[in-house]
Short mmCIF file of C-alpha atoms in Angstrom, two decimals:
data_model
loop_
_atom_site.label_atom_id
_atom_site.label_comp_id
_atom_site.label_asym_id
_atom_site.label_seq_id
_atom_site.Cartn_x
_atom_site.Cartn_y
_atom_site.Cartn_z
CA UNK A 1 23.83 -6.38 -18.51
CA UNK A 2 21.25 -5.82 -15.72
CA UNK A 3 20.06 -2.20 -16.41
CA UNK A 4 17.34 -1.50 -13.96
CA UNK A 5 16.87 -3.36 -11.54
CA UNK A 6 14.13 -2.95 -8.97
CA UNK A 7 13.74 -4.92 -5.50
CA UNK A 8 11.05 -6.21 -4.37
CA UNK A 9 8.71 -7.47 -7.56
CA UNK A 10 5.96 -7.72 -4.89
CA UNK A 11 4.96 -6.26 -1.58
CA UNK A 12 1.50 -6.44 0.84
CA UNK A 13 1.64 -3.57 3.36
CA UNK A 14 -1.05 -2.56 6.05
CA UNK A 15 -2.18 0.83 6.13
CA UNK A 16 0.18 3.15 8.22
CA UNK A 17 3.61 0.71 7.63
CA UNK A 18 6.53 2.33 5.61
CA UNK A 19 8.70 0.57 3.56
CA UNK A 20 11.58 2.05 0.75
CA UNK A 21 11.46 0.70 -2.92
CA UNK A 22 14.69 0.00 -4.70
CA UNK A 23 16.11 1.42 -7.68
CA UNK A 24 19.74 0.49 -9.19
CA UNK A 25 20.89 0.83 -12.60
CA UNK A 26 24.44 0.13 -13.99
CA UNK A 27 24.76 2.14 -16.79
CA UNK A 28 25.57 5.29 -15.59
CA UNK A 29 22.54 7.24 -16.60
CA UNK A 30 22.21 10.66 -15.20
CA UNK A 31 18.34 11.28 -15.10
CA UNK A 32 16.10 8.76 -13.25
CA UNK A 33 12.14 8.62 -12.77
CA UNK A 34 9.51 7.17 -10.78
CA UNK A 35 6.02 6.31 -12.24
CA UNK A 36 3.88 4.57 -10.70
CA UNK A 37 0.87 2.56 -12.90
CA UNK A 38 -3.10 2.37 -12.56
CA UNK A 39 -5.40 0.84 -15.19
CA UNK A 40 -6.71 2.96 -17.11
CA UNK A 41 -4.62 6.18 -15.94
CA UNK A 42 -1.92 5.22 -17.85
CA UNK A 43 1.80 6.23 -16.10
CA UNK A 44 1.80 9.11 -13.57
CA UNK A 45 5.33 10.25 -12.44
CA UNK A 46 6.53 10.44 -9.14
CA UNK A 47 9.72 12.35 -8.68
CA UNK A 48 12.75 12.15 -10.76
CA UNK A 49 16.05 13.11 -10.35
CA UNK A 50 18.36 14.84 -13.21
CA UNK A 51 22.07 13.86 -11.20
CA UNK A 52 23.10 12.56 -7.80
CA UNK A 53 22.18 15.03 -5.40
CA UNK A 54 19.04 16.30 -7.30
CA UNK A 55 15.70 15.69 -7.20
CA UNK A 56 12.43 17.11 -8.34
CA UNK A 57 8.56 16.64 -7.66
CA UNK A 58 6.76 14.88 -10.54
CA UNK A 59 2.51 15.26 -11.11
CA UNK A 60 2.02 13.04 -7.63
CA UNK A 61 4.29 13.17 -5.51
CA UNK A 62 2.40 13.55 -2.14
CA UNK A 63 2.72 10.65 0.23
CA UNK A 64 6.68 9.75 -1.47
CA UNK A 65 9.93 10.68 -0.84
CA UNK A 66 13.54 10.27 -2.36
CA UNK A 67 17.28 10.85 -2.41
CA UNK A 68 19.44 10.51 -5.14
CA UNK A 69 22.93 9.79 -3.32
CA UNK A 70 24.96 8.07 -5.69
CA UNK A 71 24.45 8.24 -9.81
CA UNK A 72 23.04 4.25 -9.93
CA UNK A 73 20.61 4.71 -6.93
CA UNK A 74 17.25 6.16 -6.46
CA UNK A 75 15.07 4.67 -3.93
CA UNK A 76 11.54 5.31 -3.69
CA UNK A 77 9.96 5.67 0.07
CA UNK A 78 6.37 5.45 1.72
CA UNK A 79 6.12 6.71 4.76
CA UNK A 80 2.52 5.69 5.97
CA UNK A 81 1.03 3.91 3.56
CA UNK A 82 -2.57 4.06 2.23
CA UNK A 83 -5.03 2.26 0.09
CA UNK A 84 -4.59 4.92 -2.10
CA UNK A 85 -0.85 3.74 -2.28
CA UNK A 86 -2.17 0.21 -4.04
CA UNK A 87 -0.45 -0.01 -7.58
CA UNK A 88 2.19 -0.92 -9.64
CA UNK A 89 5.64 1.18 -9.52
CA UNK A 90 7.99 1.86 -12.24
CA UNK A 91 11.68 3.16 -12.37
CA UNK A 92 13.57 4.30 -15.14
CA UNK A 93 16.60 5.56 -16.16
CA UNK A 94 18.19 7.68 -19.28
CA UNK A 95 21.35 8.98 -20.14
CA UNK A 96 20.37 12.46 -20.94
CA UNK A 97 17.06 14.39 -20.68
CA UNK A 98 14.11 12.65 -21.48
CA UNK A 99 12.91 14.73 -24.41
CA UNK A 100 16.11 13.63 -26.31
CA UNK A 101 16.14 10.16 -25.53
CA UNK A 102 14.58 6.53 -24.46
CA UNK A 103 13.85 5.44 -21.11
CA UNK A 104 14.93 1.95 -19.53
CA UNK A 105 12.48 0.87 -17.44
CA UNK A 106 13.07 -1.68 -14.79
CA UNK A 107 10.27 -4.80 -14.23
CA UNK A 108 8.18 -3.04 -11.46
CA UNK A 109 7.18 -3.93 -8.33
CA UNK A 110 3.25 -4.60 -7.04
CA UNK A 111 2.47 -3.20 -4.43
CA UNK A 112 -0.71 -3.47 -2.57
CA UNK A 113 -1.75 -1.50 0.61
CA UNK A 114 -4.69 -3.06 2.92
CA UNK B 1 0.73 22.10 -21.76
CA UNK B 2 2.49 19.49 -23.64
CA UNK B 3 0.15 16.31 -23.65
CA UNK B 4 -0.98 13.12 -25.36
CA UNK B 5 -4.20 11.39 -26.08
CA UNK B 6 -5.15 7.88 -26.82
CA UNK B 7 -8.69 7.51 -27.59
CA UNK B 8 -8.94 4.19 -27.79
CA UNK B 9 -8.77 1.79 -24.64
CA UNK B 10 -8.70 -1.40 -26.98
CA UNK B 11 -7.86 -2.15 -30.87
CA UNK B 12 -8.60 -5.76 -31.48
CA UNK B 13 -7.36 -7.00 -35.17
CA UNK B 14 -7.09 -10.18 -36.35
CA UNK B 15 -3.56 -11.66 -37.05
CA UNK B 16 -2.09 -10.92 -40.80
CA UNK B 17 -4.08 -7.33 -40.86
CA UNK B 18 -2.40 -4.44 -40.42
CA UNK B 19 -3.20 -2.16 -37.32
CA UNK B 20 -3.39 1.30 -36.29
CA UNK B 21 -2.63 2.35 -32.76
CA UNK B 22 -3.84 6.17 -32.39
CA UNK B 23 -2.19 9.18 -30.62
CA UNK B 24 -3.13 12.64 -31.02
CA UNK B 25 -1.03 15.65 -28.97
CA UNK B 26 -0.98 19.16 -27.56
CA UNK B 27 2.56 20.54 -27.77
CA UNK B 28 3.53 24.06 -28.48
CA UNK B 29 6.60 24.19 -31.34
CA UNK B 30 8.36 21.32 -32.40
CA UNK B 31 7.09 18.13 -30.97
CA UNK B 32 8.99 15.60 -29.57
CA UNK B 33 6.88 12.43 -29.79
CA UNK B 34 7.54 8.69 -28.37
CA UNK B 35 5.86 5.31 -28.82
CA UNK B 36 6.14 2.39 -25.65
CA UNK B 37 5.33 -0.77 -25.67
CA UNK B 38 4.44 -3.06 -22.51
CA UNK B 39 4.55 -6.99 -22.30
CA UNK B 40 2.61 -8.60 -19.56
CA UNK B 41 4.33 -8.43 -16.00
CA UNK B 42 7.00 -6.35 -17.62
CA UNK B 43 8.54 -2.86 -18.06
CA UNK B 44 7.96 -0.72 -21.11
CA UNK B 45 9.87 -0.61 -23.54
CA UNK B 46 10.94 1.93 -26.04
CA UNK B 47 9.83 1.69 -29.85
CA UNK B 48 10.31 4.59 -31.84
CA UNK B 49 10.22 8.45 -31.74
CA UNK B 50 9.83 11.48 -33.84
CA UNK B 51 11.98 14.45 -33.41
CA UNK B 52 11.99 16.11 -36.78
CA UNK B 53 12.65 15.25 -40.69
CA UNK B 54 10.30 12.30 -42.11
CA UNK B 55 7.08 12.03 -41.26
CA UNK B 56 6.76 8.23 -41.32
CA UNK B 57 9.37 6.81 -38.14
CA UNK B 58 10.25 3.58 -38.48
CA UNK B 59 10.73 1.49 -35.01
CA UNK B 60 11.46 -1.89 -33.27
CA UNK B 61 9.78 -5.06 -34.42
CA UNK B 62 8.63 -3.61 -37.72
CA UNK B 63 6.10 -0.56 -36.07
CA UNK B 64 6.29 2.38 -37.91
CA UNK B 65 4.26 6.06 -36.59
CA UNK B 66 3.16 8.51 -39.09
CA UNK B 67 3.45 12.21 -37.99
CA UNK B 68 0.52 14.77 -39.04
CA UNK B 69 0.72 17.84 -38.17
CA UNK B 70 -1.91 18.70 -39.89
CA UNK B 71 -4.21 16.45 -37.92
CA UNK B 72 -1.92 16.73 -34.67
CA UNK B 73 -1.58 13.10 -34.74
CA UNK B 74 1.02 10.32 -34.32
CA UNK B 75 -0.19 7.00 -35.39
CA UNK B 76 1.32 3.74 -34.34
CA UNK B 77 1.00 1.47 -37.37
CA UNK B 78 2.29 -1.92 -38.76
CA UNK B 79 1.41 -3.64 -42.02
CA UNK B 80 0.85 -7.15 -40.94
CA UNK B 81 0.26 -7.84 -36.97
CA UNK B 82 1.33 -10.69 -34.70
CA UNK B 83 -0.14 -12.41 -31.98
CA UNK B 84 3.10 -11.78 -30.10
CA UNK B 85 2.12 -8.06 -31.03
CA UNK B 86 -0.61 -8.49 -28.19
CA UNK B 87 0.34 -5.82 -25.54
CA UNK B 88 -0.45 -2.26 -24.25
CA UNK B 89 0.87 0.47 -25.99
CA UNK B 90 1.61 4.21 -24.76
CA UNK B 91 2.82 7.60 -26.78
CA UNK B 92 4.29 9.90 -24.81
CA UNK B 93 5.82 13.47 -25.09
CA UNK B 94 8.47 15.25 -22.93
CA UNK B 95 7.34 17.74 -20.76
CA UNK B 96 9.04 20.22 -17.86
CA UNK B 97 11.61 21.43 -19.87
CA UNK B 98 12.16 18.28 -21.31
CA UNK B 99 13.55 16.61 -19.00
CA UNK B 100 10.37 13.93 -18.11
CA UNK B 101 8.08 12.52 -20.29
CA UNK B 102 4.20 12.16 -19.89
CA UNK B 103 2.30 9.43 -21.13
CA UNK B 104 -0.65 9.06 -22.39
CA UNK B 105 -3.09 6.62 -21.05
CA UNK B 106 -2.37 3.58 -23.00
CA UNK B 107 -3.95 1.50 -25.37
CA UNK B 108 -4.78 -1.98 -24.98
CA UNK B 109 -3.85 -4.19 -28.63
CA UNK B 110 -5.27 -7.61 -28.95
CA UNK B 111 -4.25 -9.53 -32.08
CA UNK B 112 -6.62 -12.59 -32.55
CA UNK B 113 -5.75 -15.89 -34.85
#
């Protein structure tokens, strides 16, 4: 069973370059999140998504975009990255709301923005 | 707002000794409370939660969380702690509607021989 699954683990951009993160899980969860991690600040979300087809802004979601096309995907995008950008970046998956049931998170991927 | 607070960055306790992990939340009504754990390099993973009914929760790899509502607090606890225990820890509550959940800011556990 591979749950989530997020490509790549690590990733050096320069400032202004774009690049999409990957998010696939195989267990046909509905809801999907993306956090992304700074020490000390704990886990800020992104945007999630409650079905294919539907997304919604999370507490930072400026500088990110994302689509929700089929139920297992739910890529993450940077369009011109900045330092600001630099941390670590989390995907998860449940089957039903969050308030009603655990998260799967995938490994993460570094990412760091020079 | 529904939120979480960890007030402490580090809890360092020696192995054998029990240990307290310490959350306290904001939420209007009935709370909905989680417990995460992370392993270096990896993913968090879920541990326990509290939806209603007993106030002590009982969770992966023998953690337990007391609820107190009179204290607003949700205590990560275990009686007798592991090195392999070693890891960052996060409570979290759901929030918009339910359908996210917030974390707190984590709290950093270091179990010592």
């Amino acid at each position: 069973n591979a749950g989530v699954t997020q490509t790549p683990k690590f990733r050096i951009l320069k400032i202004g370059q774009s690049m999409t993160l990957q998010c696939t899980q195989d267990m046909n969860h509905n809801y999907m999140y993306w956090y992304r991690q700074d020490p000390g600040m704990g886990l800020k979300l992104i945007y999630y998504s409650v079905g294919a087809g539907i997304t919604d802004k999370g507490e930072v979601p400026n500088g990110y975009n994302v689509s929700r096309s089929t139920t297992e995907d739910f890529p993450l995008r940077l369009e011109l990255a900045a330092p600001s950008q630099t941390s670590v970046y989390f995907c998860a998956s449940s089957y039903v709301r969050g308030a009603n049931e655990k998260l799967f998170f995938g490994s993460g991927t570094q990412l760091s923005v020079l | 707002a529904q939120s979480v607070a960890q007030p402490e960055d580090q809890v360092n306790v020696a192995e054998g000794n029990p240990l307290t992990v310490k959350c306290t939340y904001s939420v209007s009504g009935n709370p909905y409370l989680f417990w995460y754990v992370q392993y270096p390099n990896r993913g968090l993973q879920f541990l326990l939660k509290y939806i209603t009914g007993d106030n002590l929760v009982k969770g992966s790899y023998g953690f337990e969380a007391e609820f107190n509502k009179s204290q607003t607090s949700f205590h990560l606890k275990k009686p007798s702690a592991l090195v392999s225990d070693s890891a960052l820890y996060f409570c979290a509550v759901p929030t918009g509607g339910g359908n996210k959940l917030t974390f707190g800011t984590g709290t950093q556990l270091k179990v010592e021989l």
